[in-house]
Amino acid sequence: MDGYPYREERIGRVVSVSGSQVVILLEDDQAEMEKTGHPASQIGALVKTYVPGATVFGMITSMSIPIPSQEAGQSEMRIVEIDLLGESVHKSDGSSSDFQRGVSACPALGDGIYAASQEDLAKVYFRPTESTVRIGTVYQDRSLPAVVSIDDLLGKHLAILGTTGSGKSCATALILNSILEHHPNAHIMLMDPHNEYSQAFGSQAEVIGPANMELPYWLFTNEELAAVVLGFDARQAVAETKILGEAILASKKAFAGADADTHYIWVDTPVPYRMSTLMQILDNTMGKLDKPEKIRPYMTVRTRLEALRSDARFAFMFGDLAVRDKMAQIIGQFFRIPPGEKPITILDLSIVPSEVLNVVVSVLCRMSFDFALWADRKVPIMLVCEEAHRYAPQDVDRGFEPAKRAISRIAKEGRKYGLSLCVVSQRPSELASEILSQCNTIFALRLTSQKDQDFVRSSMSEPCQGLIDSLASLRNAEAIAVGEGLPVPVRVCFDPLPDDRRPRSGTAAFSQSWKAPSADMSFVESVVARWRRQGRDSHLESALNAEAPPPATSTRQPSLAIAARPATRPAQSRPQQPSQQTIQQPVRRQPDLAAMGESSALDTGGHSIRKAPEPKVTIRKDAPA
């Protein structure tokens, strides 16, 4: 279907009108048209009719033969249902206006229905303006480019949905690359939980990964930090959460200084504080208590904080030696302000421990909204949330509630403050309905699950039943696009991406890889080394890509689960990975609480740590972090 090689012709007449839906009866001579694959005889085809003062366009949504004939060749009644889309108003000089949504008058019974010409298709589907970008071609006519309006697409949020392997990641990369091609000063942050997109934008992307990711603990709210420290016990650990909040507030005010104005500081104010100060406050408070049962919640908080600080996986939170107010620099890096030559940030969240991933997403989404709120819409920002169903699930018992709350707030209110949300999901039925319903443009790739199809259908803002019914039969890199970002609902064939711009989301080539040995024990050792380091060191990455062993060094690693911090740290901006030699980290022996009348063993990742209150320490503002 590379064009309409026929003149405008009548295909039927109106026999029923109900709101925006019209039923037509095909002419008797249209049977041959259907056999030859005439474009106007396809689901999703564009047709038109004439009303006083305008040309009304509609889309075929279903076709049927109510009473089939018993023998081939006999005349049959052919019924076609059409959804009215919009109109082009006739001008006094004989020309017609651009296509616009909605109709001022419906066709009357008996009015003729005509196949749309190629000129009509261009008028409806292709409206080139300064704010439109190309993403592919129109399925009904491959010579017509499919374009989206940037202001409408981003101003009212969008969703990219599709089952695994349907081309969802490539569609996301294509849309973003098309935007960046025409808007090099954009501000886009993409949360990438699987490290798929690091190469999809070339030199235009600022990739934040293990080496440069920095999200200090003092940017977390009390609820978020409690979820990191206490884990799934945070909801039940009311006493520990309260203790942590009081210590955080006191630490923030102590960092500001006695003479500083601290009336605006509360427990969730994003201002720095020293973790050493917080520990001292916990110790001082415990020193004043005389019963073990009162000390236990303080010990729980302190012990788990110590475990986190000594865990290399949490270096992005606790890695700084000196506490400095770098909030502006961190936000500038995340949101590309100024963009320079890198208008998009790829946040590699695969390095974040899975047990706190939802908390980190909560921090990022909340910071995005708060920054947009106080920026007065001067710097529009786009937030792309991959695997959105993980962070904002429909099930209230799953996920992290603050993350869902932050994403939901962006979906409902972000438009007012210049914050655009793009949700990407392979399981839309598991995504919170209040979030998807706020996405006014939806790109639905192949969806085989009936539950997902019904969920997407209920979220569509426009009637396009015929197109939605074809979701299960879409080919790869095809989508049903509906919403404000496009002139009308349309079946889109996405443009192919160059190999160097494709996300790393392809399916493994099992048949090719298993024909010959592809790895040896040295490869396994290099994987184990990277696994233990919880990072992607350059020499290990090269070894993995080349399927060769890394430099001949030992891969033994120290235990980081409960090891206490050394008394002093090396002078460096971020903690370095342990050397390849076996490292014995000092572990402070803590006195038993049995002498106090009761023993208290605290669970920290399967290890039992016993700790007693330490002597009271005077807080010094110049103390190390």
Coordinates of C-alpha atoms in Angstrom, one line a residue:
M1 CA 0.0 0.0 0.0
D2 CA 2.5 2.6 -1.2
G3 CA -0.2 5.0 -2.4
Y4 CA -3.7 5.3 -3.7
P5 CA -3.5 4.5 -7.4
Y6 CA -7.2 5.3 -8.0
R7 CA -9.4 8.3 -8.3
E8 CA -11.9 9.4 -5.7
E9 CA -14.9 7.1 -5.8
R10 CA -18.0 6.4 -3.8
I11 CA -17.9 3.2 -1.8
G12 CA -21.3 3.2 0.0
R13 CA -24.1 5.2 1.7
V14 CA -25.0 6.0 5.2
V15 CA -27.7 3.8 6.8
S16 CA -27.2 4.6 10.5
V17 CA -25.8 7.5 12.6
S18 CA -25.3 7.3 16.3
G19 CA -23.2 10.0 17.9
S20 CA -19.7 9.8 16.3
Q21 CA -20.4 6.4 14.8
V22 CA -21.7 5.8 11.3
V23 CA -22.8 2.6 9.7
I24 CA -22.7 2.4 5.9
L25 CA -23.9 -0.1 3.4
L26 CA -21.3 -0.9 0.7
E27 CA -22.3 -0.5 -2.9
D28 CA -22.9 -3.7 -4.9
D29 CA -19.9 -3.2 -7.0
Q30 CA -17.5 -3.0 -4.1
A31 CA -17.2 -6.8 -3.8
E32 CA -14.5 -6.7 -6.5
M33 CA -12.8 -3.8 -4.7
E34 CA -12.4 -6.0 -1.6
K35 CA -11.0 -8.9 -3.5
T36 CA -8.3 -6.7 -5.0
G37 CA -7.2 -5.4 -1.7
H38 CA -8.4 -1.8 -2.2
P39 CA -7.1 0.3 0.6
A40 CA -10.5 1.6 1.4
S41 CA -11.7 -1.9 2.3
Q42 CA -9.2 -2.3 5.2
I43 CA -9.7 -1.9 8.9
G44 CA -8.2 1.5 9.8
A45 CA -8.7 3.0 6.3
L46 CA -9.6 6.6 6.0
V47 CA -12.9 7.6 4.3
K48 CA -14.8 10.8 3.9
T49 CA -18.2 12.3 3.3
Y50 CA -19.6 15.8 2.6
V51 CA -21.8 17.9 4.9
P52 CA -22.8 21.5 4.3
G53 CA -19.7 23.6 4.6
A54 CA -17.2 20.9 5.4
T55 CA -15.6 17.5 4.5
V56 CA -15.9 15.0 7.3
F57 CA -13.3 12.3 7.7
G58 CA -13.8 8.9 9.4
M59 CA -12.0 5.7 10.0
I60 CA -13.2 2.2 9.3
T61 CA -13.4 0.2 12.5
S62 CA -15.2 -3.0 11.5
M63 CA -16.7 -4.8 8.5
S64 CA -19.2 -7.6 8.4
I65 CA -21.7 -9.5 6.3
P66 CA -24.8 -10.0 8.5
I67 CA -26.5 -12.5 6.2
P68 CA -23.9 -14.5 4.2
S69 CA -25.1 -16.1 1.0
Q70 CA -25.3 -19.8 0.6
E71 CA -23.4 -19.9 -2.7
A72 CA -20.4 -18.0 -3.9
G73 CA -21.0 -15.2 -6.3
Q74 CA -24.4 -14.2 -5.0
S75 CA -25.1 -10.7 -3.9
E76 CA -24.6 -10.0 -0.2
M77 CA -25.2 -7.1 2.2
R78 CA -21.8 -5.7 3.4
I79 CA -21.9 -3.5 6.5
V80 CA -19.0 -1.1 7.5
E81 CA -18.8 0.8 10.8
I82 CA -17.0 4.1 10.9
D83 CA -15.8 6.4 13.7
L84 CA -15.9 10.1 12.8
L85 CA -12.6 11.8 13.4
G86 CA -12.7 15.4 12.3
E87 CA -13.4 17.8 9.4
S88 CA -11.9 20.3 7.0
V89 CA -14.0 23.4 6.6
H90 CA -14.7 24.8 3.2
K91 CA -13.7 28.4 2.5
S92 CA -15.4 31.0 0.4
D93 CA -12.6 30.9 -2.2
G94 CA -13.2 27.3 -2.9
S95 CA -10.2 26.0 -0.8
S96 CA -10.5 24.1 2.5
S97 CA -8.9 24.6 5.9
D98 CA -6.5 22.3 7.6
F99 CA -7.9 19.2 9.3
Q100 CA -9.2 19.7 12.8
R101 CA -10.5 17.3 15.4
G102 CA -14.3 17.0 16.0
V103 CA -17.2 17.5 13.6
S104 CA -19.7 20.4 13.4
A105 CA -22.3 18.3 11.6
C106 CA -22.9 14.6 11.2
P107 CA -23.8 13.1 7.8
A108 CA -27.4 12.4 7.0
L109 CA -29.0 9.1 6.1
G110 CA -28.3 8.2 2.5
D111 CA -25.2 10.5 2.2
G112 CA -22.4 9.0 0.1
I113 CA -19.2 7.8 1.6
Y114 CA -16.0 8.1 -0.5
A115 CA -12.5 6.7 -0.4
A116 CA -10.0 9.2 0.8
S117 CA -7.4 10.4 -1.8
Q118 CA -3.7 10.6 -1.1
E119 CA -4.2 14.4 -0.8
D120 CA -6.8 13.7 1.9
L121 CA -4.4 11.4 3.7
A122 CA -1.7 14.0 3.7
K123 CA -4.1 16.6 5.1
V124 CA -5.2 14.4 7.9
Y125 CA -2.0 12.5 8.9
F126 CA 0.8 14.8 7.9
R127 CA 0.8 18.3 9.4
P128 CA 4.4 19.6 9.2
T129 CA 5.1 22.4 11.6
E130 CA 8.1 23.7 13.5
S131 CA 7.2 21.6 16.5
T132 CA 6.6 18.2 14.8
V133 CA 9.1 15.4 14.3
R134 CA 9.0 12.3 12.3
I135 CA 8.9 8.9 13.9
G136 CA 7.9 6.6 11.1
T137 CA 5.4 6.1 8.3
V138 CA 1.6 5.7 8.1
Y139 CA 0.6 2.1 7.7
Q140 CA -2.2 3.0 5.2
D141 CA 0.3 4.8 2.9
R142 CA 4.0 4.2 3.4
S143 CA 4.9 7.3 1.4
L144 CA 3.4 9.5 4.2
P145 CA 5.6 10.2 7.2
A146 CA 4.1 9.8 10.7
V147 CA 4.8 12.8 12.8
V148 CA 4.1 13.9 16.3
S149 CA 3.6 17.3 17.8
I150 CA 6.3 17.8 20.5
D151 CA 4.3 20.3 22.6
D152 CA 1.2 18.1 22.7
L153 CA 3.2 14.9 23.1
L154 CA 5.3 16.1 26.0
G155 CA 2.9 18.6 27.5
K156 CA 0.3 16.0 28.3
H157 CA 2.4 12.9 29.0
L158 CA 2.8 9.8 26.9
A159 CA 3.0 6.0 27.4
I160 CA 4.9 3.4 25.3
L161 CA 3.4 -0.1 25.9
G162 CA 4.2 -3.4 24.3
T163 CA 4.9 -7.0 25.2
T164 CA 8.5 -8.3 25.4
G165 CA 10.2 -8.4 21.9
S166 CA 7.7 -6.1 20.2
G167 CA 10.1 -3.3 19.7
K168 CA 9.2 -1.2 22.8
S169 CA 12.8 -0.2 23.7
C170 CA 13.6 0.7 20.1
A171 CA 10.5 2.8 19.8
T172 CA 11.4 4.6 23.0
A173 CA 15.0 5.3 21.7
L174 CA 13.6 6.3 18.3
I175 CA 11.1 8.9 19.7
L176 CA 13.8 10.4 22.0
N177 CA 16.4 10.5 19.3
S178 CA 13.9 12.2 16.9
I179 CA 13.2 14.8 19.6
L180 CA 16.9 15.4 20.3
E181 CA 17.7 15.8 16.6
H182 CA 15.5 18.9 16.4
H183 CA 15.9 20.0 20.0
P184 CA 19.5 19.8 21.1
N185 CA 18.9 21.8 24.2
A186 CA 16.4 19.4 25.7
H187 CA 16.4 18.3 29.4
I188 CA 15.6 14.6 29.5
M189 CA 16.3 12.0 32.3
L190 CA 15.8 8.4 31.5
M191 CA 15.8 5.8 34.3
D192 CA 17.2 2.7 32.9
P193 CA 16.9 -0.4 35.2
H194 CA 18.6 -2.8 32.8
N195 CA 21.4 -0.7 31.3
E196 CA 19.8 -0.9 27.8
Y197 CA 20.1 2.7 26.6
S198 CA 23.7 3.7 27.4
Q199 CA 24.7 3.4 23.7
A200 CA 21.4 4.4 22.1
F201 CA 22.1 8.2 22.1
G202 CA 25.8 8.3 21.3
S203 CA 27.7 11.4 22.4
Q204 CA 24.4 13.2 23.2
A205 CA 24.0 11.2 26.4
E206 CA 25.4 11.7 29.9
V207 CA 25.6 8.2 31.3
I208 CA 25.5 8.1 35.1
G209 CA 26.7 4.7 36.3
P210 CA 28.9 3.1 38.9
A211 CA 31.8 5.5 38.5
N212 CA 29.9 8.8 38.8
M213 CA 26.5 8.2 40.3
E214 CA 26.0 10.3 43.4
L215 CA 22.7 10.5 45.4
P216 CA 23.7 11.5 49.0
Y217 CA 21.7 10.1 51.9
W218 CA 20.8 13.6 53.0
L219 CA 18.6 14.1 49.9
F220 CA 16.3 11.3 51.1
T221 CA 13.2 12.0 53.1
N222 CA 12.8 10.4 56.5
E223 CA 10.3 7.9 55.0
E224 CA 12.7 7.0 52.2
L225 CA 15.8 6.7 54.3
A226 CA 13.9 4.6 56.8
A227 CA 12.9 2.2 54.0
V228 CA 16.6 1.9 53.1
V229 CA 17.8 1.4 56.7
L230 CA 15.0 -0.7 58.0
G231 CA 13.9 -2.4 54.8
F232 CA 10.5 -4.0 54.7
D233 CA 10.3 -3.6 58.4
A234 CA 9.9 0.2 58.0
R235 CA 6.1 0.2 58.0
Q236 CA 6.0 -1.8 61.2
A237 CA 9.1 -0.3 62.8
V238 CA 7.3 2.8 64.0
A239 CA 9.6 3.5 67.0
E240 CA 12.8 3.1 64.8
T241 CA 11.4 5.4 62.1
K242 CA 10.5 8.1 64.7
I243 CA 14.0 7.8 66.3
L244 CA 15.7 8.1 62.9
G245 CA 13.5 11.2 62.1
E246 CA 14.4 12.9 65.3
A247 CA 18.1 12.3 64.9
I248 CA 18.0 13.5 61.3
L249 CA 16.3 16.8 62.2
A250 CA 18.8 17.4 65.1
S251 CA 21.7 16.6 62.7
K252 CA 20.5 19.0 60.1
K253 CA 20.2 21.8 62.6
A254 CA 23.6 21.0 64.0
F255 CA 25.2 21.1 60.6
A256 CA 23.7 24.6 60.0
G257 CA 25.3 25.9 63.1
A258 CA 24.0 27.4 66.3
D259 CA 23.8 30.9 64.9
A260 CA 22.1 30.0 61.6
D261 CA 18.5 30.5 60.8
T262 CA 17.0 27.0 61.0
H263 CA 13.3 27.9 61.3
Y264 CA 12.7 26.5 57.7
I265 CA 14.5 23.2 58.4
W266 CA 12.4 20.2 59.1
V267 CA 13.1 16.5 58.8
D268 CA 12.5 16.3 55.1
T269 CA 14.2 19.6 54.0
P270 CA 16.9 18.7 51.5
V271 CA 19.9 20.1 53.4
P272 CA 23.1 18.3 54.3
Y273 CA 24.0 16.7 57.6
R274 CA 26.8 14.5 58.8
M275 CA 26.2 10.9 59.4
S276 CA 28.8 10.9 62.2
T277 CA 26.6 13.6 64.0
L278 CA 23.6 11.4 63.7
M279 CA 25.5 8.5 65.2
Q280 CA 26.6 10.6 68.1
I281 CA 23.1 11.7 68.7
L282 CA 22.0 8.1 68.8
D283 CA 24.8 7.2 71.2
N284 CA 24.1 10.2 73.5
T285 CA 20.5 9.3 73.7
M286 CA 21.2 5.6 74.4
G287 CA 23.6 6.7 77.2
K288 CA 20.7 8.3 79.0
L289 CA 18.5 5.2 78.9
D290 CA 18.5 2.6 81.7
K291 CA 16.4 -0.3 80.3
P292 CA 17.5 -2.7 77.5
E293 CA 14.1 -2.7 75.9
K294 CA 14.3 1.1 75.4
I295 CA 17.8 0.8 73.9
R296 CA 16.9 -1.9 71.4
P297 CA 15.3 0.4 68.7
Y298 CA 18.2 2.8 68.9
M299 CA 20.6 -0.1 68.4
T300 CA 18.6 -1.4 65.4
V301 CA 18.9 2.0 63.7
R302 CA 22.6 2.4 64.5
T303 CA 23.7 -1.1 63.6
R304 CA 21.9 -1.1 60.2
L305 CA 23.3 2.3 59.4
E306 CA 26.8 1.0 60.1
A307 CA 26.2 -2.0 57.8
L308 CA 25.0 0.2 55.0
R309 CA 27.9 2.6 55.3
S310 CA 30.4 -0.3 55.0
D311 CA 28.6 -1.9 52.1
A312 CA 30.3 -1.0 48.8
R313 CA 27.0 -1.2 46.9
F314 CA 25.7 1.9 48.7
A315 CA 28.7 4.0 47.9
F316 CA 26.5 6.3 45.8
M317 CA 24.7 7.2 49.1
F318 CA 27.5 7.2 51.7
G319 CA 30.6 7.5 49.6
D320 CA 31.6 11.1 50.2
L321 CA 34.4 11.7 52.8
A322 CA 33.3 15.3 53.4
V323 CA 29.7 16.4 53.5
R324 CA 29.2 19.4 51.2
D325 CA 26.1 21.0 49.8
K326 CA 26.2 19.8 46.2
M327 CA 22.5 19.6 45.6
A328 CA 22.6 22.2 42.7
Q329 CA 25.4 20.3 41.0
I330 CA 23.6 16.9 41.4
I331 CA 20.4 18.3 40.0
G332 CA 22.2 20.0 37.1
Q333 CA 23.9 16.7 36.2
F334 CA 20.6 14.7 36.4
F335 CA 18.5 17.2 34.4
R336 CA 21.3 18.5 32.0
I337 CA 21.3 22.1 33.1
P338 CA 23.0 23.5 31.2
P339 CA 22.8 20.7 28.5
G340 CA 26.0 21.5 26.7
E341 CA 26.2 18.8 24.0
K342 CA 24.5 16.2 26.1
P343 CA 20.8 16.9 26.5
I344 CA 19.8 13.5 27.9
T345 CA 20.9 11.7 31.1
I346 CA 20.8 7.9 31.2
L347 CA 20.6 6.7 34.8
D348 CA 22.0 3.2 34.9
L349 CA 19.9 1.8 37.8
S350 CA 21.1 -1.7 37.3
I351 CA 23.9 -0.9 39.7
V352 CA 21.5 0.0 42.5
P353 CA 20.8 -2.8 45.0
S354 CA 17.4 -4.3 44.1
E355 CA 16.2 -4.0 47.7
V356 CA 16.4 -0.2 47.5
L357 CA 15.7 0.4 43.8
N358 CA 12.1 1.5 44.4
V359 CA 13.3 3.9 47.0
V360 CA 15.9 5.5 44.7
V361 CA 13.3 5.9 42.0
S362 CA 11.1 7.6 44.6
V363 CA 13.9 10.1 45.4
L364 CA 14.5 10.8 41.7
C365 CA 10.8 11.3 40.8
R366 CA 10.1 13.4 43.9
M367 CA 13.2 15.6 43.2
S368 CA 12.0 16.0 39.6
F369 CA 8.6 17.3 40.6
D370 CA 10.0 19.5 43.4
F371 CA 12.5 21.1 41.0
A372 CA 9.9 21.7 38.4
L373 CA 7.6 23.2 41.0
W374 CA 10.1 25.8 42.2
A375 CA 11.6 26.4 38.7
D376 CA 8.4 28.2 37.6
R377 CA 8.2 26.4 34.3
K378 CA 11.4 28.1 33.0
V379 CA 13.2 24.8 32.3
P380 CA 10.8 22.1 31.0
I381 CA 12.0 18.6 31.9
M382 CA 11.1 15.2 30.6
L383 CA 11.3 12.1 32.8
V384 CA 11.3 8.7 31.2
C385 CA 10.4 5.8 33.5
E386 CA 11.2 2.4 32.1
E387 CA 9.5 -0.6 33.6
A388 CA 7.0 1.7 35.2
H389 CA 4.8 -1.1 36.5
R390 CA 7.6 -2.0 38.9
Y391 CA 7.5 1.4 40.7
A392 CA 3.8 2.2 40.3
P393 CA 1.9 -1.0 40.4
Q394 CA -1.9 -1.3 40.4
D395 CA -1.6 -3.7 43.4
V396 CA -1.5 -1.7 46.6
D397 CA 0.5 -4.4 48.4
R398 CA 3.3 -4.2 45.9
G399 CA 6.0 -1.7 45.2
F400 CA 7.1 1.3 47.4
E401 CA 4.2 3.6 48.1
P402 CA 6.3 6.9 48.0
A403 CA 7.5 6.0 44.6
K404 CA 4.0 5.3 43.3
R405 CA 2.9 8.5 45.0
A406 CA 5.6 10.6 43.3
I407 CA 5.0 9.2 39.8
S408 CA 1.2 9.7 40.3
R409 CA 1.8 13.3 41.3
I410 CA 3.8 13.9 38.2
A411 CA 1.1 12.3 36.0
K412 CA -1.6 14.5 37.6
E413 CA 0.1 17.8 38.2
G414 CA 3.4 17.8 36.3
R415 CA 1.9 19.4 33.2
K416 CA 1.3 22.5 35.1
Y417 CA 4.9 22.9 36.0
G418 CA 6.6 21.9 32.7
L419 CA 7.4 18.3 33.8
S420 CA 6.6 15.7 31.2
L421 CA 6.3 12.0 32.0
C422 CA 6.9 9.1 29.7
V423 CA 6.0 5.7 31.1
V424 CA 7.3 2.6 29.4
S425 CA 5.9 -0.8 30.4
Q426 CA 5.5 -4.4 29.1
R427 CA 2.6 -5.2 31.4
P428 CA 0.2 -2.2 31.3
S429 CA -2.5 -4.1 33.2
E430 CA -0.1 -4.1 36.3
L431 CA 0.5 -0.4 36.0
A432 CA -1.6 1.9 38.3
S433 CA -4.6 3.0 36.2
E434 CA -4.6 6.6 37.5
I435 CA -1.1 7.0 36.0
L436 CA -1.9 5.6 32.5
S437 CA -5.2 7.4 32.3
Q438 CA -3.2 10.7 32.5
C439 CA -1.1 9.9 29.5
N440 CA -2.9 11.6 26.6
T441 CA -0.8 10.0 24.0
I442 CA -0.3 6.2 23.9
F443 CA 1.9 4.1 21.6
A444 CA 0.6 0.6 21.9
L445 CA 2.8 -2.0 20.3
R446 CA 1.9 -5.7 20.1
L447 CA 0.0 -6.9 23.2
T448 CA -1.0 -10.5 23.2
S449 CA -2.6 -10.6 26.7
Q450 CA -6.3 -9.9 26.6
K451 CA -6.1 -8.4 30.0
D452 CA -3.5 -5.9 28.8
Q453 CA -5.6 -5.1 25.7
D454 CA -8.7 -4.4 27.8
F455 CA -6.7 -2.2 30.1
V456 CA -5.2 -0.2 27.3
R457 CA -8.6 0.1 25.6
S458 CA -10.2 1.5 28.8
S459 CA -7.4 4.1 29.0
M460 CA -7.7 5.3 25.4
S461 CA -9.1 8.9 25.2
E462 CA -10.6 8.3 21.7
P463 CA -12.9 5.8 20.1
C464 CA -10.7 3.5 18.0
Q465 CA -12.1 0.1 18.6
G466 CA -11.0 -1.4 15.2
L467 CA -7.4 -0.4 15.7
I468 CA -7.2 -1.6 19.3
D469 CA -8.6 -5.0 18.2
S470 CA -5.6 -5.4 16.0
L471 CA -3.1 -5.1 18.8
A472 CA -2.4 -8.8 19.0
S473 CA -1.6 -9.0 15.3
L474 CA 0.8 -6.1 15.0
R475 CA 4.2 -6.8 13.6
N476 CA 7.5 -5.8 15.4
A477 CA 8.1 -2.0 15.2
E478 CA 4.4 -1.3 14.6
A479 CA 2.1 0.5 17.0
I480 CA -1.4 1.9 17.3
A481 CA -0.8 5.6 18.2
V482 CA -3.6 7.5 19.8
G483 CA -3.9 10.8 21.6
E484 CA -3.1 14.5 21.6
G485 CA 0.4 14.1 20.1
L486 CA -1.0 12.9 16.7
P487 CA -3.6 14.4 14.4
V488 CA -5.8 11.2 14.5
P489 CA -5.4 7.6 15.7
V490 CA -3.1 5.9 13.3
R491 CA -1.2 2.6 12.8
V492 CA 2.5 3.6 12.7
C493 CA 5.4 1.8 11.2
F494 CA 8.4 3.1 13.2
D495 CA 11.6 4.0 11.3
P496 CA 14.5 1.6 11.7
L497 CA 17.3 2.7 14.0
P498 CA 21.0 2.5 13.0
D499 CA 22.8 -0.3 14.7
D500 CA 24.8 2.1 16.9
R501 CA 21.6 3.7 18.2
R502 CA 19.7 0.5 19.1
P503 CA 19.2 -0.3 22.8
R504 CA 20.8 -3.5 24.1
S505 CA 17.5 -5.2 24.4
G506 CA 17.7 -7.8 21.7
T507 CA 17.1 -11.5 22.2
A508 CA 20.2 -13.7 22.7
A509 CA 21.1 -15.7 19.5
F510 CA 21.0 -19.1 21.1
S511 CA 21.3 -21.1 17.9
Q512 CA 24.3 -19.2 16.8
S513 CA 26.0 -19.1 20.2
W514 CA 25.6 -22.8 20.8
K515 CA 27.2 -24.0 17.6
A516 CA 30.7 -23.7 19.1
P517 CA 32.3 -23.2 22.5
S518 CA 32.0 -19.5 23.3
A519 CA 33.5 -19.2 26.7
D520 CA 36.0 -20.9 29.1
M521 CA 36.7 -20.9 32.8
S522 CA 38.6 -17.6 32.6
F523 CA 35.4 -16.0 31.3
V524 CA 33.5 -17.3 34.3
E525 CA 36.2 -15.9 36.6
S526 CA 35.9 -12.5 35.1
V527 CA 32.1 -12.6 35.5
V528 CA 32.5 -13.6 39.2
A529 CA 34.9 -10.7 39.7
R530 CA 32.5 -8.2 38.3
W531 CA 29.6 -9.9 40.3
R532 CA 31.5 -9.5 43.5
R533 CA 32.5 -5.9 42.8
Q534 CA 28.9 -5.0 42.0
G535 CA 30.3 -2.7 39.2
R536 CA 31.5 -2.5 35.7
D537 CA 35.3 -1.9 35.8
S538 CA 36.7 -1.1 32.4
H539 CA 39.1 -4.0 32.2
L540 CA 36.5 -6.5 33.3
E541 CA 34.0 -5.0 30.8
S542 CA 36.5 -5.5 28.1
A543 CA 37.2 -9.0 29.2
L544 CA 33.5 -9.9 29.1
N545 CA 33.0 -8.3 25.7
A546 CA 36.0 -10.1 24.2
E547 CA 35.2 -13.3 26.1
A548 CA 38.8 -13.3 27.4
P549 CA 40.1 -13.4 31.0
P550 CA 40.9 -10.1 32.8
P551 CA 44.4 -9.3 33.9
A552 CA 45.9 -12.1 36.0
T553 CA 44.9 -11.0 39.5
S554 CA 43.2 -12.7 42.3
T555 CA 39.4 -12.2 42.5
R556 CA 39.0 -12.8 46.2
Q557 CA 37.0 -10.0 47.8
P558 CA 36.5 -9.0 51.4
S559 CA 33.2 -9.6 53.2
L560 CA 31.3 -6.3 53.1
A561 CA 28.1 -7.4 54.8
I562 CA 28.8 -6.5 58.4
A563 CA 32.4 -5.3 58.3
A564 CA 32.7 -2.0 60.3
R565 CA 34.3 1.0 58.7
P566 CA 38.1 1.5 59.1
A567 CA 39.1 4.2 61.5
T568 CA 40.2 6.3 58.7
R569 CA 39.5 6.4 54.9
P570 CA 41.8 7.1 52.0
A571 CA 41.8 10.6 50.8
Q572 CA 39.7 10.4 47.6
S573 CA 36.4 11.8 46.4
R574 CA 34.7 8.4 46.1
P575 CA 35.5 5.1 47.7
Q576 CA 37.8 2.9 45.6
Q577 CA 37.1 -0.8 45.1
P578 CA 39.2 -3.1 47.3
S579 CA 42.4 -4.3 45.9
Q580 CA 42.7 -7.7 44.4
Q581 CA 44.5 -9.0 47.5
T582 CA 42.8 -10.4 50.5
I583 CA 41.8 -7.6 52.8
Q584 CA 41.2 -7.9 56.5
Q585 CA 39.0 -5.0 57.5
P586 CA 39.0 -4.2 61.3
V587 CA 35.9 -5.1 63.1
R588 CA 35.1 -3.4 66.4
R589 CA 34.2 -5.8 69.1
Q590 CA 31.1 -4.6 71.0
P591 CA 30.4 -5.4 74.6
D592 CA 27.5 -7.8 75.3
L593 CA 24.3 -6.4 76.8
A594 CA 23.9 -9.4 79.1
A595 CA 25.5 -7.4 81.9
M596 CA 22.6 -5.0 81.6
G597 CA 20.1 -7.8 82.3
E598 CA 19.1 -8.7 78.8
S599 CA 20.9 -9.7 75.5
S600 CA 19.9 -7.9 72.3
A601 CA 20.9 -9.6 69.0
L602 CA 20.1 -7.5 65.9
D603 CA 19.5 -9.0 62.5
T604 CA 21.6 -7.4 59.8
G605 CA 21.5 -9.5 56.7
G606 CA 21.7 -12.8 58.5
H607 CA 24.6 -11.7 60.9
S608 CA 24.1 -11.2 64.6
I609 CA 25.7 -8.0 65.9
R610 CA 25.7 -7.1 69.6
K611 CA 26.2 -3.6 70.6
A612 CA 26.0 -1.5 73.8
P613 CA 25.7 2.2 74.2
E614 CA 28.9 4.1 73.7
P615 CA 30.1 6.9 76.0
K616 CA 28.5 10.3 75.4
V617 CA 30.3 12.3 72.7
T618 CA 30.2 16.0 72.3
I619 CA 29.1 17.1 68.9
R620 CA 31.6 19.2 66.9
K621 CA 30.6 20.9 63.8
D622 CA 33.9 20.3 62.1
A623 CA 33.8 16.6 62.8
P624 CA 34.4 14.3 59.8
A625 CA 31.3 12.9 58.0

